[in-house]
Amino acid sequence: MRGDAPGARAAVLLFGAVLLVLLAAGSLFVGAGDVAPDRVLPAALGGGTGDTATIVREMRLPRTLNALLVGAALGVAGAVMQALIGNPLADPGLLGVNAGAGLAVVIAVGVVGLSSADAYIGFALLGALVVSLFVYALSLTVGRGSPFTIVLAGVAVTAVLTGVSTALAVLDSARFNALRGWMSGDVAARELDAIGTGALVIVLGVVVAFAVARPLGQLALGDDGARGIGVRVGRTRLGAAIAVMLLAGGATALGGPILFIGLMVPHLARALVGHRLGWALAYSAVAGAALLLLADVIGRVVIPPGEAPAGLITAVIGAPALVALARGATGRGVGAVR
């Protein structure tokens, strides 16, 4: 499909969006609680009363919307980050961005005493920014900022920050009990008000990502080559970094530190559209939303009567995917936009 006309790419994207809508509708039928199938959609649209309305509108519908938002944000963030550092193994989770946002949220809860995603989303954004800068600085110190050095630095920082977050939670289990599900990458138990705040941050990140898509893709030509065709390199990199911070910070605040979505879906997008970064971002948004929602639905039914968090399912899928991608990506970048 890489050589096809924009109309064909748009048709495939529309087909994917339709499948995503159908998957979202189907997710309303799956989960805890006994709801007759013929009452699910009416309850989601505002009808119904009692337990049916509570289960569908206050549990399954917010959970579905949250998974769509978080998955789309992580997919776009991964595509932007891979183009930004020229590394096909880049992912907000692997490079410490999600872990930084997660630790900031743990501090917000344990030290400041905040208790909702609506309140601590600013901490998540700040944590994402600080850790992004630290990982890049560390990679410059030990390996001159090479793509694989950045990945290694990010993995190391992620491990350390995740360990610190877990230790803080263990030391004060009563205070952090409400965050246990969130720390494992769970998109459930989010109120619509908090989802709305996170959605504003994520939408802003998506807008910034698309605004810098074309010049960001052209950075694959090298700084001198990009400048030669009019790209403002510093401004483009700054815009891309801001996009990743907004997307990863917002997604982590709403869904916890979920790994591998941002790693896998950009590869799928590029397999369909090549290195046209604008199209890759759109495909990554749809694919990321679908993958995380599917993982959440699987998590609801895989260990009855309990549930597995979506982050656990994506980790099970993503770990072998990372190995396969690492074997195929050695020495290969993400290419330029045409």
Short mmCIF file of C-alpha atoms in Angstrom, two decimals:
data_model
loop_
_atom_site.label_atom_id
_atom_site.label_comp_id
_atom_site.label_asym_id
_atom_site.label_seq_id
_atom_site.Cartn_x
_atom_site.Cartn_y
_atom_site.Cartn_z
CA MET A 1 0.00 0.00 0.00
CA ARG A 2 3.00 2.33 0.31
CA GLY A 3 2.71 3.51 -3.27
CA ASP A 4 -1.05 3.88 -3.30
CA ALA A 5 -2.90 7.16 -3.65
CA PRO A 6 -3.98 9.14 -0.58
CA GLY A 7 -7.56 8.03 -1.28
CA ALA A 8 -6.60 4.40 -0.68
CA ARG A 9 -4.81 5.26 2.55
CA ALA A 10 -7.83 7.27 3.68
CA ALA A 11 -10.15 4.36 2.86
CA VAL A 12 -8.06 1.94 4.92
CA LEU A 13 -7.94 4.44 7.79
CA LEU A 14 -11.73 4.83 7.64
CA PHE A 15 -12.13 1.05 7.64
CA GLY A 16 -9.93 0.85 10.73
CA ALA A 17 -11.95 3.58 12.44
CA VAL A 18 -15.18 1.68 11.75
CA LEU A 19 -13.68 -1.49 13.22
CA LEU A 20 -12.60 0.53 16.25
CA VAL A 21 -16.14 1.83 16.78
CA LEU A 22 -17.48 -1.73 16.56
CA LEU A 23 -14.86 -2.93 19.07
CA ALA A 24 -15.78 -0.08 21.42
CA ALA A 25 -19.45 -0.99 21.17
CA GLY A 26 -18.62 -4.64 21.80
CA SER A 27 -16.61 -3.78 24.90
CA LEU A 28 -19.78 -2.45 26.53
CA PHE A 29 -21.12 -6.01 26.57
CA VAL A 30 -18.13 -7.48 28.45
CA GLY A 31 -17.24 -7.12 32.10
CA ALA A 32 -18.30 -7.61 35.69
CA GLY A 33 -22.01 -7.46 36.38
CA ASP A 34 -24.96 -9.30 34.87
CA VAL A 35 -26.56 -7.16 32.17
CA ALA A 36 -28.95 -8.49 29.52
CA PRO A 37 -27.44 -7.88 26.05
CA ASP A 38 -30.55 -6.11 24.77
CA ARG A 39 -30.25 -3.52 27.56
CA VAL A 40 -26.59 -2.55 27.06
CA LEU A 41 -26.82 -0.08 24.19
CA PRO A 42 -29.99 1.64 25.47
CA ALA A 43 -28.28 2.09 28.85
CA ALA A 44 -25.15 3.49 27.18
CA LEU A 45 -27.31 6.01 25.32
CA GLY A 46 -28.97 7.24 28.51
CA GLY A 47 -31.83 4.81 29.01
CA GLY A 48 -32.31 2.20 31.67
CA THR A 49 -32.25 2.47 35.44
CA GLY A 50 -30.88 0.73 38.49
CA ASP A 51 -27.98 -1.71 38.28
CA THR A 52 -28.02 -1.83 34.48
CA ALA A 53 -27.46 1.92 34.17
CA THR A 54 -24.78 1.87 36.88
CA ILE A 55 -22.82 -0.98 35.32
CA VAL A 56 -22.95 0.32 31.74
CA ARG A 57 -22.74 4.09 32.17
CA GLU A 58 -20.56 4.34 35.28
CA MET A 59 -18.26 1.34 34.78
CA ARG A 60 -18.06 0.00 31.24
CA LEU A 61 -18.55 3.22 29.25
CA PRO A 62 -15.89 5.28 31.09
CA ARG A 63 -13.54 2.31 30.92
CA THR A 64 -14.01 2.02 27.18
CA LEU A 65 -13.50 5.74 26.59
CA ASN A 66 -10.40 5.72 28.78
CA ALA A 67 -8.86 2.80 26.89
CA LEU A 68 -9.51 4.53 23.57
CA LEU A 69 -7.88 7.76 24.75
CA VAL A 70 -4.87 6.18 26.42
CA GLY A 71 -4.21 3.76 23.56
CA ALA A 72 -4.43 6.48 20.91
CA ALA A 73 -2.14 8.76 22.94
CA LEU A 74 0.50 6.07 23.42
CA GLY A 75 0.36 5.07 19.75
CA VAL A 76 0.93 8.64 18.55
CA ALA A 77 3.58 9.28 21.21
CA GLY A 78 5.50 6.19 20.10
CA ALA A 79 5.42 7.24 16.44
CA VAL A 80 6.62 10.75 17.30
CA MET A 81 9.37 9.49 19.58
CA GLN A 82 10.66 6.96 17.04
CA ALA A 83 10.89 9.72 14.43
CA LEU A 84 12.42 12.18 16.91
CA ILE A 85 15.38 10.04 17.94
CA GLY A 86 15.58 7.96 14.76
CA ASN A 87 15.17 4.70 16.66
CA PRO A 88 12.52 2.11 15.74
CA LEU A 89 12.69 0.71 19.29
CA ALA A 90 11.70 3.97 20.95
CA ASP A 91 8.63 3.89 23.15
CA PRO A 92 7.50 6.26 25.93
CA GLY A 93 7.43 3.31 28.31
CA LEU A 94 10.83 1.93 27.39
CA LEU A 95 12.51 5.35 27.48
CA GLY A 96 11.38 6.17 30.99
CA VAL A 97 8.77 8.78 30.09
CA ASN A 98 5.86 6.75 31.47
CA ALA A 99 7.88 5.71 34.53
CA GLY A 100 8.74 9.35 35.23
CA ALA A 101 5.12 10.36 34.97
CA GLY A 102 4.18 7.42 37.17
CA LEU A 103 6.67 8.29 39.89
CA ALA A 104 5.45 11.90 39.85
CA VAL A 105 1.89 10.66 40.40
CA VAL A 106 3.03 8.42 43.27
CA ILE A 107 4.72 11.42 44.87
CA ALA A 108 1.61 13.52 44.31
CA VAL A 109 -0.47 10.93 46.14
CA GLY A 110 1.99 9.97 48.88
CA VAL A 111 3.53 13.37 49.66
CA VAL A 112 1.10 16.02 48.49
CA GLY A 113 -2.01 14.00 49.28
CA LEU A 114 -3.82 14.31 45.93
CA SER A 115 -6.34 11.59 45.13
CA SER A 116 -7.68 11.88 41.58
CA ALA A 117 -6.37 11.90 38.01
CA ASP A 118 -7.99 15.30 37.57
CA ALA A 119 -5.74 16.67 40.34
CA TYR A 120 -2.43 14.95 39.64
CA ILE A 121 -2.28 15.15 35.84
CA GLY A 122 0.04 18.16 36.13
CA PHE A 123 2.47 16.04 38.17
CA ALA A 124 2.38 13.38 35.45
CA LEU A 125 3.30 15.93 32.78
CA LEU A 126 6.14 17.34 34.89
CA GLY A 127 7.51 13.86 35.59
CA ALA A 128 7.42 12.98 31.89
CA LEU A 129 9.34 16.15 31.02
CA VAL A 130 12.03 15.78 33.68
CA VAL A 131 12.74 12.13 32.90
CA SER A 132 12.82 12.78 29.14
CA LEU A 133 15.53 15.39 29.65
CA PHE A 134 17.43 13.17 32.09
CA VAL A 135 17.43 10.12 29.78
CA TYR A 136 18.68 12.18 26.86
CA ALA A 137 21.39 13.81 28.99
CA LEU A 138 22.46 10.40 30.32
CA SER A 139 22.70 8.98 26.80
CA LEU A 140 24.90 11.93 25.77
CA THR A 141 27.20 11.26 28.71
CA VAL A 142 27.71 7.54 28.12
CA GLY A 143 27.22 7.15 24.38
CA ARG A 144 27.03 10.50 22.59
CA GLY A 145 23.26 10.24 22.27
CA SER A 146 23.21 7.30 19.83
CA PRO A 147 19.76 5.76 19.28
CA PHE A 148 20.49 2.49 21.04
CA THR A 149 22.27 4.26 23.90
CA ILE A 150 19.08 6.27 24.44
CA VAL A 151 17.08 3.03 24.60
CA LEU A 152 19.51 1.45 27.06
CA ALA A 153 19.48 4.57 29.23
CA GLY A 154 15.68 4.64 29.11
CA VAL A 155 15.35 0.99 30.09
CA ALA A 156 17.72 1.50 33.03
CA VAL A 157 15.91 4.64 34.21
CA THR A 158 12.55 2.90 33.82
CA ALA A 159 13.69 0.03 36.02
CA VAL A 160 14.97 2.37 38.73
CA LEU A 161 11.90 4.64 38.76
CA THR A 162 9.50 1.69 38.72
CA GLY A 163 11.34 0.19 41.68
CA VAL A 164 11.17 3.48 43.60
CA SER A 165 7.45 3.82 42.87
CA THR A 166 6.79 0.26 44.04
CA ALA A 167 8.87 0.76 47.19
CA LEU A 168 6.96 3.91 48.12
CA ALA A 169 3.69 2.09 47.66
CA VAL A 170 4.82 -0.81 49.85
CA LEU A 171 6.04 1.49 52.63
CA ASP A 172 2.62 3.10 52.97
CA SER A 173 0.22 0.47 51.71
CA ALA A 174 -2.88 2.11 53.18
CA ARG A 175 -2.34 5.41 51.37
CA PHE A 176 -1.38 3.78 48.08
CA ASN A 177 -4.01 1.05 48.07
CA ALA A 178 -6.18 2.99 45.63
CA LEU A 179 -3.23 3.27 43.24
CA ARG A 180 -2.41 -0.42 43.06
CA GLY A 181 -4.56 -1.05 40.01
CA TRP A 182 -3.34 2.15 38.36
CA MET A 183 0.32 1.18 38.87
CA SER A 184 -0.25 -2.08 36.98
CA GLY A 185 -1.69 -0.27 33.96
CA ASP A 186 -5.43 -0.40 34.56
CA VAL A 187 -7.83 1.76 32.54
CA ALA A 188 -10.80 1.02 34.79
CA ALA A 189 -12.18 3.09 37.67
CA ARG A 190 -11.82 6.53 36.07
CA GLU A 191 -14.57 9.11 36.45
CA LEU A 192 -15.77 10.96 33.37
CA ASP A 193 -14.57 14.31 34.79
CA ALA A 194 -11.00 13.02 35.11
CA ILE A 195 -11.19 11.44 31.65
CA GLY A 196 -12.34 14.78 30.27
CA THR A 197 -9.33 16.59 31.74
CA GLY A 198 -6.96 13.97 30.41
CA ALA A 199 -8.66 14.13 27.01
CA LEU A 200 -7.92 17.85 26.75
CA VAL A 201 -4.22 17.24 27.40
CA ILE A 202 -4.09 14.33 24.97
CA VAL A 203 -5.91 16.21 22.21
CA LEU A 204 -3.49 19.10 22.60
CA GLY A 205 -0.60 16.64 22.29
CA VAL A 206 -2.12 15.14 19.13
CA VAL A 207 -2.52 18.62 17.60
CA VAL A 208 1.13 19.45 18.32
CA ALA A 209 2.24 16.07 16.93
CA PHE A 210 0.46 16.61 13.63
CA ALA A 211 1.72 20.19 13.46
CA VAL A 212 5.35 19.01 13.49
CA ALA A 213 4.81 15.77 11.55
CA ARG A 214 6.20 16.84 8.19
CA PRO A 215 9.36 18.64 9.37
CA LEU A 216 9.93 15.91 11.97
CA GLY A 217 9.91 13.24 9.29
CA GLN A 218 12.38 15.27 7.25
CA LEU A 219 14.89 15.21 10.14
CA ALA A 220 15.77 11.69 8.96
CA LEU A 221 17.74 13.44 6.20
CA GLY A 222 20.13 14.69 8.87
CA ASP A 223 20.25 18.11 10.47
CA ASP A 224 22.14 19.72 7.59
CA GLY A 225 19.93 18.13 4.97
CA ALA A 226 16.79 19.15 6.83
CA ARG A 227 18.00 22.72 7.22
CA GLY A 228 18.77 22.76 3.51
CA ILE A 229 15.09 22.24 2.69
CA GLY A 230 13.91 24.81 5.21
CA VAL A 231 13.28 22.77 8.34
CA ARG A 232 13.77 24.61 11.64
CA VAL A 233 15.49 21.76 13.43
CA GLY A 234 15.49 23.12 16.99
CA ARG A 235 11.87 24.23 16.86
CA THR A 236 10.79 20.91 15.35
CA ARG A 237 12.54 18.85 18.02
CA LEU A 238 11.09 21.02 20.77
CA GLY A 239 7.58 20.64 19.37
CA ALA A 240 7.98 16.87 19.11
CA ALA A 241 9.25 16.67 22.70
CA ILE A 242 6.28 18.72 23.91
CA ALA A 243 3.91 16.43 22.03
CA VAL A 244 5.44 13.32 23.63
CA MET A 245 5.30 14.92 27.08
CA LEU A 246 1.62 15.82 26.71
CA LEU A 247 0.63 12.47 25.22
CA ALA A 248 2.64 10.24 27.57
CA GLY A 249 1.88 12.33 30.64
CA GLY A 250 -1.85 12.44 29.95
CA ALA A 251 -1.98 8.74 29.11
CA THR A 252 -0.05 7.76 32.24
CA ALA A 253 -2.26 9.89 34.47
CA LEU A 254 -5.35 8.14 33.11
CA GLY A 255 -4.11 4.58 32.64
CA GLY A 256 -0.91 4.12 34.60
CA PRO A 257 2.48 3.08 33.17
CA ILE A 258 1.40 0.93 30.20
CA LEU A 259 4.24 -0.46 28.08
CA PHE A 260 4.67 -1.55 24.45
CA ILE A 261 1.66 0.15 22.81
CA GLY A 262 3.89 2.96 21.58
CA LEU A 263 6.49 0.44 20.42
CA MET A 264 4.31 -1.90 18.38
CA VAL A 265 1.68 0.17 16.61
CA PRO A 266 4.02 2.62 14.77
CA HIS A 267 5.63 -0.40 13.08
CA LEU A 268 2.22 -1.56 11.92
CA ALA A 269 1.43 1.95 10.68
CA ARG A 270 4.68 2.22 8.73
CA ALA A 271 4.10 -1.20 7.20
CA LEU A 272 0.93 0.26 5.68
CA VAL A 273 1.97 3.80 4.74
CA GLY A 274 5.76 3.75 4.68
CA HIS A 275 7.50 6.76 6.21
CA ARG A 276 4.76 9.32 5.60
CA LEU A 277 4.70 10.46 9.20
CA GLY A 278 1.38 12.32 9.07
CA TRP A 279 -0.42 9.20 7.88
CA ALA A 280 1.59 7.06 10.31
CA LEU A 281 0.38 9.20 13.21
CA ALA A 282 -3.26 8.77 12.18
CA TYR A 283 -2.88 5.02 11.76
CA SER A 284 -1.01 4.79 15.08
CA ALA A 285 -3.83 6.58 16.89
CA VAL A 286 -6.44 4.13 15.58
CA ALA A 287 -4.26 1.05 16.06
CA GLY A 288 -3.14 2.10 19.54
CA ALA A 289 -6.71 2.67 20.68
CA ALA A 290 -7.81 -0.68 19.24
CA LEU A 291 -4.90 -2.62 20.74
CA LEU A 292 -5.32 -1.25 24.26
CA LEU A 293 -9.09 -1.66 24.18
CA LEU A 294 -8.70 -5.24 22.96
CA ALA A 295 -6.16 -5.90 25.73
CA ASP A 296 -8.60 -4.51 28.29
CA VAL A 297 -11.45 -6.68 26.99
CA ILE A 298 -9.19 -9.76 27.12
CA GLY A 299 -8.20 -8.83 30.67
CA ARG A 300 -11.84 -8.79 31.73
CA VAL A 301 -12.41 -12.43 30.73
CA VAL A 302 -9.04 -14.20 30.93
CA ILE A 303 -9.07 -15.04 34.66
CA PRO A 304 -12.71 -15.27 35.75
CA PRO A 305 -14.15 -14.23 38.11
CA GLY A 306 -11.30 -11.72 38.48
CA GLU A 307 -9.75 -9.39 35.93
CA ALA A 308 -6.23 -8.77 34.62
CA PRO A 309 -5.15 -5.16 34.03
CA ALA A 310 -4.70 -4.12 30.43
CA GLY A 311 -1.06 -3.25 31.14
CA LEU A 312 -0.34 -6.89 31.99
CA ILE A 313 -1.89 -8.09 28.73
CA THR A 314 0.10 -5.57 26.65
CA ALA A 315 3.28 -6.66 28.44
CA VAL A 316 2.63 -10.32 27.59
CA ILE A 317 2.09 -9.38 23.95
CA GLY A 318 4.80 -6.75 23.76
CA ALA A 319 7.78 -8.52 25.32
CA PRO A 320 8.22 -11.03 22.45
CA ALA A 321 7.40 -8.25 19.98
CA LEU A 322 10.27 -6.19 21.41
CA VAL A 323 12.69 -9.10 20.93
CA ALA A 324 11.59 -9.58 17.33
CA LEU A 325 11.80 -5.87 16.55
CA ALA A 326 15.21 -5.55 18.20
CA ARG A 327 16.57 -8.36 16.02
CA GLY A 328 15.24 -6.73 12.87
CA ALA A 329 15.96 -3.10 13.74
CA THR A 330 19.69 -3.21 14.46
CA GLY A 331 21.32 -0.45 12.51
CA ARG A 332 18.06 0.61 10.87
CA GLY A 333 16.29 3.93 11.46
CA VAL A 334 12.72 4.98 10.81
CA GLY A 335 13.31 6.82 7.56
CA ALA A 336 12.14 10.07 6.11
CA VAL A 337 8.80 11.42 5.17
CA ARG A 338 8.20 11.86 1.49
#
